[in-house]
Coordinates of C-alpha atoms in Angstrom, one line a residue:
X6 CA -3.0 -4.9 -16.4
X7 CA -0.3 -7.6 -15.7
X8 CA -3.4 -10.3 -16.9
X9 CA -3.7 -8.1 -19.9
X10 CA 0.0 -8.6 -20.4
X11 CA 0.3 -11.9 -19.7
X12 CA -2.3 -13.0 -22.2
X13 CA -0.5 -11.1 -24.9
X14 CA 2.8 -12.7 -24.0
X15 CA 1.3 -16.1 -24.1
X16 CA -0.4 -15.5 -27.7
X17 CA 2.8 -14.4 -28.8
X18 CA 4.6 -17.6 -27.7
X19 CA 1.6 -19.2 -29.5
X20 CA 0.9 -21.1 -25.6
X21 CA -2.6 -19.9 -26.2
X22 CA -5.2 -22.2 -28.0
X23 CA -8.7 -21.2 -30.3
X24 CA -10.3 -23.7 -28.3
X25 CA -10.3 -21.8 -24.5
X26 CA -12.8 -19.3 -25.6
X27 CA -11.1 -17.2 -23.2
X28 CA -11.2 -13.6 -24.3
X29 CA -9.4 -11.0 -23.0
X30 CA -9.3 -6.8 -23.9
X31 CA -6.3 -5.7 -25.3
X32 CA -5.9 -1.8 -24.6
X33 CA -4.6 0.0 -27.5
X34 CA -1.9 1.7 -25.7
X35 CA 0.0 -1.1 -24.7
X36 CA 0.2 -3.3 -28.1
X37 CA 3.2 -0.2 -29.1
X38 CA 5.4 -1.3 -26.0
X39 CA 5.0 -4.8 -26.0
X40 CA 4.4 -5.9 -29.8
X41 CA 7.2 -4.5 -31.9
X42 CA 8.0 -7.0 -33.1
X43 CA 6.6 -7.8 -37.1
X44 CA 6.2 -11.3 -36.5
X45 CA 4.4 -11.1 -33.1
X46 CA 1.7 -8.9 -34.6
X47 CA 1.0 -11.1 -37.3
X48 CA 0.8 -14.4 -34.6
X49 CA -1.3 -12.9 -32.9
X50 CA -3.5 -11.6 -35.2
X51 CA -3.8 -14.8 -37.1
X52 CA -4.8 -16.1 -33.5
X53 CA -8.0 -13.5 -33.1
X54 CA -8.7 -13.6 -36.4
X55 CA -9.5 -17.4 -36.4
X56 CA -11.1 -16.8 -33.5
X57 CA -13.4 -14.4 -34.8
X58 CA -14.4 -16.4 -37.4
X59 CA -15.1 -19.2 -34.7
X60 CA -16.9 -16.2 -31.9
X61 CA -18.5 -14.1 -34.6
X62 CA -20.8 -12.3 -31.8
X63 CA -17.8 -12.2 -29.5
X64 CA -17.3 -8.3 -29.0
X65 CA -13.9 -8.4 -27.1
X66 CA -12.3 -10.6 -29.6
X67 CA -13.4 -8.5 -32.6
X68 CA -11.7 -5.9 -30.1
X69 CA -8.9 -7.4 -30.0
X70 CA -8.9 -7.8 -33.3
X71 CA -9.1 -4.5 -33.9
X72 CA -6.2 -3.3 -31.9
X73 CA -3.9 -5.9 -33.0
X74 CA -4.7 -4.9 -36.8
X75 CA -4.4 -1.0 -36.1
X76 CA -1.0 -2.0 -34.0
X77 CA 0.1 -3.5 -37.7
X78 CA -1.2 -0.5 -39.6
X79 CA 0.1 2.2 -37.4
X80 CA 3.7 0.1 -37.9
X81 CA 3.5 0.8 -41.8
X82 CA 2.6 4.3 -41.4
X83 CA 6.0 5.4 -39.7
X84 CA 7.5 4.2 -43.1
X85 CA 5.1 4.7 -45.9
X86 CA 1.8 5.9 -45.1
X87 CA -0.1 4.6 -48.1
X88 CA 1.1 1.0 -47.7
X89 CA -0.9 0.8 -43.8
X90 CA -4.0 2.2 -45.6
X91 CA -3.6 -0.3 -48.2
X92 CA -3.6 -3.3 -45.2
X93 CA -6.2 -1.8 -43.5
X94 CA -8.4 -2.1 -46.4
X95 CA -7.1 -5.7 -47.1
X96 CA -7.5 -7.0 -44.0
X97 CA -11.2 -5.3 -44.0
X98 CA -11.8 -5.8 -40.3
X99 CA -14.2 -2.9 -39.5
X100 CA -16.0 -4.0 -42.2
X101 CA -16.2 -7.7 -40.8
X102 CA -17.0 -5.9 -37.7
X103 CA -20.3 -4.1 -39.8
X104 CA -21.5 -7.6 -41.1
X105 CA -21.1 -9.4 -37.5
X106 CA -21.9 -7.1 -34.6
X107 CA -23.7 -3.9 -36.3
X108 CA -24.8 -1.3 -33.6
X109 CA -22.5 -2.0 -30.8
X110 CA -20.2 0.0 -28.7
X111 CA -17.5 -2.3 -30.2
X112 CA -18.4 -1.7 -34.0
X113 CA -18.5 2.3 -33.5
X114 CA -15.3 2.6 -31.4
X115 CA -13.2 0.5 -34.3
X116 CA -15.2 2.5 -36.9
X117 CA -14.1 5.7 -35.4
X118 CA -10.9 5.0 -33.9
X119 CA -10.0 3.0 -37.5
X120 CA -10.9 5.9 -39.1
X121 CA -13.6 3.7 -41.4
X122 CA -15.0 4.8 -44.3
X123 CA -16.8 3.1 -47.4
X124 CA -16.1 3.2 -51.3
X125 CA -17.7 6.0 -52.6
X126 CA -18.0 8.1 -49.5
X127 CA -16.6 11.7 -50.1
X128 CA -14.0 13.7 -47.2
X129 CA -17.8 15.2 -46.4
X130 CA -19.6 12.3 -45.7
X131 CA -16.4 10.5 -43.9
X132 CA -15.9 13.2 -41.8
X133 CA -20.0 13.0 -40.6
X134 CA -20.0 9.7 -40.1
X135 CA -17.0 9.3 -38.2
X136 CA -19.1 12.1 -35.7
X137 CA -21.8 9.8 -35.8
X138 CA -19.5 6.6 -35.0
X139 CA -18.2 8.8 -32.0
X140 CA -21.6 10.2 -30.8
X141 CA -23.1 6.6 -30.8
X142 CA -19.9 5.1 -29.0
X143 CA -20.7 7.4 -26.4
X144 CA -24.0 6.8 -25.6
X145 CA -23.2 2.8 -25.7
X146 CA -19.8 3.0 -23.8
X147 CA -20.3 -0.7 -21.3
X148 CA -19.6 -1.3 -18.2
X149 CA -16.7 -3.0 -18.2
X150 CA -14.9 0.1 -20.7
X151 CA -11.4 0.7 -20.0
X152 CA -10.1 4.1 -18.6
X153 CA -8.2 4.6 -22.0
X154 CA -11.6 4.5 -23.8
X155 CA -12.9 7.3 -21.8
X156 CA -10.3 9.6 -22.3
X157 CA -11.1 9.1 -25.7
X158 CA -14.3 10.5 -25.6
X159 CA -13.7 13.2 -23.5
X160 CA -11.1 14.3 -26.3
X161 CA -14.5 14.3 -28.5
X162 CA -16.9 15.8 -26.2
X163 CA -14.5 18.6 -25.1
X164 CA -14.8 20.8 -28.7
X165 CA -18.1 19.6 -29.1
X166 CA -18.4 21.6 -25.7
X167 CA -21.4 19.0 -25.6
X168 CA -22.0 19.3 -21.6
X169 CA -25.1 16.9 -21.3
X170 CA -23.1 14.3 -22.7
X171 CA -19.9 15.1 -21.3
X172 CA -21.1 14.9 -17.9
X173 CA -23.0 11.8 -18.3
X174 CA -19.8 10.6 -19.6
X175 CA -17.5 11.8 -17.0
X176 CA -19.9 10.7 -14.1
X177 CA -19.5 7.1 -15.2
X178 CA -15.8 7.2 -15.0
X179 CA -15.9 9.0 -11.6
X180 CA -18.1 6.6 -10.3
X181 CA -16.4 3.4 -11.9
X182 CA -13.1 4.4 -9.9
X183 CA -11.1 4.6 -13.0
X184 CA -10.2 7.9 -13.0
X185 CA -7.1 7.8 -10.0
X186 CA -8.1 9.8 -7.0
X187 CA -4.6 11.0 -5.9
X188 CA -4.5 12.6 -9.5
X189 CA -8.3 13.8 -8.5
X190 CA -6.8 15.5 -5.4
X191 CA -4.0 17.1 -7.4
X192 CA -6.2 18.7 -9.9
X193 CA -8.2 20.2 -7.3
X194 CA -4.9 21.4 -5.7
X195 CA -4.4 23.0 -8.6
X196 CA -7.3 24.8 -8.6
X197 CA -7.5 25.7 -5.0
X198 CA -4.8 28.2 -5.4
X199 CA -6.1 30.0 -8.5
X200 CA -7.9 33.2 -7.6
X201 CA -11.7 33.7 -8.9
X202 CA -12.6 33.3 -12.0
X203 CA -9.7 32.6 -13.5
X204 CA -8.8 30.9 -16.6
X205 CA -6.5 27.5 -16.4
X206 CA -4.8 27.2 -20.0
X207 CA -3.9 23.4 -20.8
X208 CA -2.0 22.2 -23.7
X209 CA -3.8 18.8 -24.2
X210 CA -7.1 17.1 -22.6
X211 CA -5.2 15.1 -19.7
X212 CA -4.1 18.1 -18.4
X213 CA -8.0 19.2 -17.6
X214 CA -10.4 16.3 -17.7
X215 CA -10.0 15.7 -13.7
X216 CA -10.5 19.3 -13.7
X217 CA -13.7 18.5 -15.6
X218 CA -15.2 15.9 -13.5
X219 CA -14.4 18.3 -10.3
X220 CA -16.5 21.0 -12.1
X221 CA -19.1 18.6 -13.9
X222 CA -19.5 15.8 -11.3
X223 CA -18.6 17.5 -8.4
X224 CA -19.2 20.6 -8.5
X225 CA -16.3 22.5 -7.1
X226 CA -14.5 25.6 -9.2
X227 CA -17.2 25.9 -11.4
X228 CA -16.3 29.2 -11.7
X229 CA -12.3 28.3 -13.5
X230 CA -12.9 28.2 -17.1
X231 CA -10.8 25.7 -18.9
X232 CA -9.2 26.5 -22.1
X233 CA -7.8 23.3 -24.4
X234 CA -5.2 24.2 -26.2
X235 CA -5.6 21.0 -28.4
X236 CA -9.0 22.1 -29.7
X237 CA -7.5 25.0 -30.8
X238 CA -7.8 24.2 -34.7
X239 CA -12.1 24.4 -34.1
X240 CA -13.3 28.1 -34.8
X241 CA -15.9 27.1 -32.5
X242 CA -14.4 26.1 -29.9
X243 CA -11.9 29.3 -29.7
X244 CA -15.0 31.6 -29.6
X245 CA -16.8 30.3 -27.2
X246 CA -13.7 30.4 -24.8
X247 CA -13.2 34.0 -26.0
X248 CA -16.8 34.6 -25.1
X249 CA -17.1 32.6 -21.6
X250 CA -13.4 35.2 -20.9
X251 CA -15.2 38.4 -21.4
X252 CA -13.2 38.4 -25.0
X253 CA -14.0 39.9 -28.4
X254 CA -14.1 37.3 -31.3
X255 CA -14.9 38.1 -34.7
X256 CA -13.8 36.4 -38.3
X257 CA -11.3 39.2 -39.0
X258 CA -9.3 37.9 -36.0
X259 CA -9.6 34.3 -36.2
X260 CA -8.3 35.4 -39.9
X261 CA -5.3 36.8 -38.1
X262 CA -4.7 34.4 -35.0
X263 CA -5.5 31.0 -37.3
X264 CA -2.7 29.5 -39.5
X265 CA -2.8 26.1 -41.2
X266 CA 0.2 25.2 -39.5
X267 CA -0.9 24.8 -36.0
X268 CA 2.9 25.8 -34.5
X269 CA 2.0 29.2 -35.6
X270 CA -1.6 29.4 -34.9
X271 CA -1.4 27.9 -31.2
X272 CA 1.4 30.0 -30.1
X273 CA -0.5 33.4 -31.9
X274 CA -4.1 32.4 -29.7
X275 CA -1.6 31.5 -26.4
X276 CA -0.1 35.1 -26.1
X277 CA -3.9 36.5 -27.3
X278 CA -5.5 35.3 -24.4
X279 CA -2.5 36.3 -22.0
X280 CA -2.5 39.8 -23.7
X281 CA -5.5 40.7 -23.9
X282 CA -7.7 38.4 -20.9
X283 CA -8.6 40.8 -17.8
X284 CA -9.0 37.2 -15.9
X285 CA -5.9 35.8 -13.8
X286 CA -4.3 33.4 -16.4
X287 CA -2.5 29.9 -14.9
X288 CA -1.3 26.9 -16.5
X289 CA 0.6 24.1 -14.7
X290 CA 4.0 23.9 -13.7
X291 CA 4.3 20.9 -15.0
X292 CA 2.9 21.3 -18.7
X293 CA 4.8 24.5 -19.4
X294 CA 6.7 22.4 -22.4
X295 CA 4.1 20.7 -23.8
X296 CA 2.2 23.9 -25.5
X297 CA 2.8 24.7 -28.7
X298 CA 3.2 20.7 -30.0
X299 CA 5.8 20.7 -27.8
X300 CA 7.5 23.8 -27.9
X301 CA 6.9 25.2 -25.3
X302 CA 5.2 28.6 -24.0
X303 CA 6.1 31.3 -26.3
X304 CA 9.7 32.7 -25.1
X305 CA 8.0 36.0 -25.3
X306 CA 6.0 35.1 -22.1
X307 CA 8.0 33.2 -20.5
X308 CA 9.4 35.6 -18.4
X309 CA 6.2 37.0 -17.2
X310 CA 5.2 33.1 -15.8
X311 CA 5.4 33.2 -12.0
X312 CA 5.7 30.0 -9.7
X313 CA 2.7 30.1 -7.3
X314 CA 3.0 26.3 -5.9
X315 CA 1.5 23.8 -8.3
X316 CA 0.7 26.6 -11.2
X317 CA 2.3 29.9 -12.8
X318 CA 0.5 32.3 -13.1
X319 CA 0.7 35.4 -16.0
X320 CA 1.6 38.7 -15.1
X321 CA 2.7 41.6 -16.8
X322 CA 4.4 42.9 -13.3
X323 CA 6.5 42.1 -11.0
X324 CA 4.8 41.0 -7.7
X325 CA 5.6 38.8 -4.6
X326 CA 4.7 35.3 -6.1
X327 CA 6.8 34.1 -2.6
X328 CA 4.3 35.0 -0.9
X329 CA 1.1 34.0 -2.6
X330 CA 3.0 30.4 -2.8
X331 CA 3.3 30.1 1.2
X332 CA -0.5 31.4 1.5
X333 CA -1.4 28.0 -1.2
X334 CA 0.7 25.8 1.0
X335 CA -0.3 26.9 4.1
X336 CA -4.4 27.6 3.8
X337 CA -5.5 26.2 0.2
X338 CA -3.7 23.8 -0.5
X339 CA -5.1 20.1 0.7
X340 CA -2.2 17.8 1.0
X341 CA -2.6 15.7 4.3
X342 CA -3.6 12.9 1.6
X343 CA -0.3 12.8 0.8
X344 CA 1.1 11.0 4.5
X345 CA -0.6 7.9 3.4
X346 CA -2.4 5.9 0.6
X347 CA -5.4 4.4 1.0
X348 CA -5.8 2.9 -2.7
X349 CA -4.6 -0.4 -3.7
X350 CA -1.7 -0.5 -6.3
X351 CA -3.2 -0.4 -9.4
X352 CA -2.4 1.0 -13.1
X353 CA -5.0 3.6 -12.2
X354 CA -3.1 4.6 -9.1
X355 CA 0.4 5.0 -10.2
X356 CA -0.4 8.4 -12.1
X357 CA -1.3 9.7 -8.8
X358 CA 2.0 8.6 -7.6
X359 CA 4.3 10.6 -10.2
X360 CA 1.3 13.6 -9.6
X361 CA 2.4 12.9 -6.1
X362 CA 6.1 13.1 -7.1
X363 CA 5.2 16.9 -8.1
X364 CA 4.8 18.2 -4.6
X365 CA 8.0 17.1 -3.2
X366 CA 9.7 19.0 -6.8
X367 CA 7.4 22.2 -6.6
X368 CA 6.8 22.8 -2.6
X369 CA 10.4 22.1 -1.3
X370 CA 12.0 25.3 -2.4
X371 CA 10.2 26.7 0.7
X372 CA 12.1 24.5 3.5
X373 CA 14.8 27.1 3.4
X374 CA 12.2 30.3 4.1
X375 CA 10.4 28.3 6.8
X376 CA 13.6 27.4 8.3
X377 CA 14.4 30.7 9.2
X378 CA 11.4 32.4 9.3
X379 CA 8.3 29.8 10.7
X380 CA 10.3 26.6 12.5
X381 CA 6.9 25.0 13.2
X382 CA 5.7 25.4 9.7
X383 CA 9.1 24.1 8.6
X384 CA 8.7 20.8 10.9
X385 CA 5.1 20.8 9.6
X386 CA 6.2 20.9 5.6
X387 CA 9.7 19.1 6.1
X388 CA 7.3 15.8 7.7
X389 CA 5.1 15.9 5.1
X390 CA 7.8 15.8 2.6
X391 CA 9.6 13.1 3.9
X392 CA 7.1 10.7 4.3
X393 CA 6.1 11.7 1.1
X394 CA 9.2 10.5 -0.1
X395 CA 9.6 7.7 1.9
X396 CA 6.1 6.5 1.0
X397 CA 6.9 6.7 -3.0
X398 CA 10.5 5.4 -2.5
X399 CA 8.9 1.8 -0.8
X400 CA 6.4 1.9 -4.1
X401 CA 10.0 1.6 -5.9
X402 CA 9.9 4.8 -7.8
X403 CA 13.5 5.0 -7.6
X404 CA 13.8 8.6 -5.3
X405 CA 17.2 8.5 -4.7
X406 CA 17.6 11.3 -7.4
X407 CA 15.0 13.2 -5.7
X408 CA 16.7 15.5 -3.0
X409 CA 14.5 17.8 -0.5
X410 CA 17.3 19.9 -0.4
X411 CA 16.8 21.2 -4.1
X412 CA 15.9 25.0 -4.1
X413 CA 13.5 25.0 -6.9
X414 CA 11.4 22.4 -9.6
X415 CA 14.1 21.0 -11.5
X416 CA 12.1 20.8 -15.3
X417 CA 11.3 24.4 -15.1
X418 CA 14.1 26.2 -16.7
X419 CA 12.6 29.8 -16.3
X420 CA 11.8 32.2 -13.7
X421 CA 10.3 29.7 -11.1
X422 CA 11.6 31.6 -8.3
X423 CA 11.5 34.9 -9.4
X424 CA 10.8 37.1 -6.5
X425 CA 10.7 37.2 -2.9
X426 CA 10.5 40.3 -1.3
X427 CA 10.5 38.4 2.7
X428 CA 13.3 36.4 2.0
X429 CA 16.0 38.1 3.4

């Protein structure tokens, strides 16, 4: 990451030279924090574009390329959309990219993520293609592909409810160490306390593709069935997760749950499956806002989302949630990980720190009941807490706003407490 960087600041200062032939990948995600700036886009693409013309087999400059020139026509699109369609076709890289390295891994991720598409093609035979462009990607993903590529892919594969693929695809990233294993551990935390068969509802793919390689690759809580809340616009996809729930699914309803404005057809499928699913029903504590595009879980339900550790859980009734969180902490839950870190800092890494972060936000509102009910389990969590904190605060991610003293998750502004028949 910080060579990544590095190199990009140096091109920008125009320190770097044609003549290195040193290439290095540019990850699409960063180019938005780092190159804001007009004039640095347009340095640096002149800088890989001569180089391209210099390299024409070399894939990672024609990546960079790539990035650089979508960085550029992403810029125009906040202001006026038409204008970065118009530089995308006048710059014309993909279509370089076609000419010089046809049939490569590099070619069909541009072509897809570029959205390419030829004169004469109709919205049909764009939209095929750009399957094809994806499918193809897939299968000739390298070695050296970052973590950001396959997340990509799993976005694809995920509606496509493609499992052969999906699992070859996930298996690589497992196996490559890219996907971080602290945010590994907290998926399957997750899991652990949900009861049998239950469904996990997630508002994007991040919040399930470590679920998916626990299930896929190794094999664990096959029996939780994921929902994706972002495929939610695919027919498809909703009846088959109506199907694998024990559902009913028919065109008259997908008449009366779908919408062409997703805020309203998202929200109408949400409170569908928590109405009318005979499954225990979870979804993260800490994704609660991001349903809906952002909205938030209906306000409807809201009330009837019940704190059980690292996931609410739906219910109709009133029960001891309390309870049900102290059995998670104290027999499901595996969280001696957490005393100590055994991966080296990397970019990977730190998003199992801030999952990490989640524990010490969720799990402390329980100090208080151990105090005065289990001393030893109090010392036990209290320990593990602390060095917890201690741990994250020497990793310098700044915990002195973070008190263990809070009584419950400070982002959840709704019924995270709720009930707790042992307390007094």
């Amino acid at each position: 990451m910080k060579k990544i960087l590095f190199v990009l600041l140096m091109l920008a200062a125009g320190c770097v030279s044609a003549d290195a032939q040193k290439t290095e990948k540019i990850e699409d995600q960063h180019l938005g924090l780092l190159l804001s700036k007009k004039d640095r886009l347009d340095s640096i693409y002149n800088y890989w574009n001569d180089f391209v013309a210099q390299h024409p087999k070399d894939e990672t400059a024609w990546r960079s390329l790539f990035e650089v020139e979508n960085a550029m026509v992403e810029r125009l699109h906040f202001t006026e959309w038409n204008k970065g369609e118009e530089l995308r076709k006048k710059l014309n890289v993909v279509g370089r990219m076609k000419q010089a390295i046809p049939d490569t891994y590099t070619f069909y991720y541009s072509a897809y993520e570029g959205a390419y598409r030829e004169e004469g093609w109709t919205s049909e035979e764009f939209f095929v293609h750009r399957d094809e462009y994806a499918g193809f990607a897939v299968d000739k993903i390298p070695d050296d592909a970052v973590a950001s590529d396959y997340d990509k892919w799993v976005r694809c594969l995920i509606p496509k409810q493609d499992t052969l693929r999906l699992t070859r695809l996930l298996t690589r990233y497992y196996e490559k160490g890219l996907y971080p294993s602290e945010k590994l551990q907290y998926h399957f935390n997750e899991l652990q306390g949900m009861e049998e068969g239950a469904v996990y509802l997630a508002p994007h793919e991040g919040d399930i593709t470590g679920k998916l390689i626990l299930q896929l690759v190794k094999g664990v809580h096959r029996d939780k069935i994921l929902y994706d809340e972002n495929c939610a616009v695919r027919k498809e996809y909703v009846r088959s997760v109506f199907k694998r729930i024990g559902m009913d699914f028919d065109d008259a309803l997908w008449e009366q749950l779908w919408s062409p404005y997703q805020d309203e057809s998202y929200p109408a499928i949400f409170r569908h499956i928590c109405t009318h699913s005979k499954r225990p029903l979870y979804v993260s504590a800490t994704s609660v806002e991001w349903f809906s595009l952002g909205e938030g879980i209906p306000k409807d339900l809201q009330p009837h989302f019940y704190n059980e550790g690292l996931t609410l859980r739906y219910s109709p009734k009133n029960y001891d949630n309390m309870t049900v969180k102290r059995r998670n902490i104290e027999t499901r839950y595996w969280l001696e990980y957490l005393r100590m870190s055994f991966q080296p800092e990397s970019k990977e890494n730190a998003e199992g720190d801030f999952c990490a972060m989640n524990y010490i936000i969720l799990l402390r509102d329980q100090l208080p009941y151990y105090k005065k009910h289990n001393p030893e389990r109090y010392t036990w969590l209290k320990e593990l807490l602390t060095r917890l904190y201690q741990r994250l605060d020497e990793q310098g991610y700044g915990m002195e706003n973070l008190s263990l003293e809070a009584k419950s998750p400070n982002y959840l502004e709704y019924e995270v407490t709720k009930l707790d028949l042992d307390q007094e």
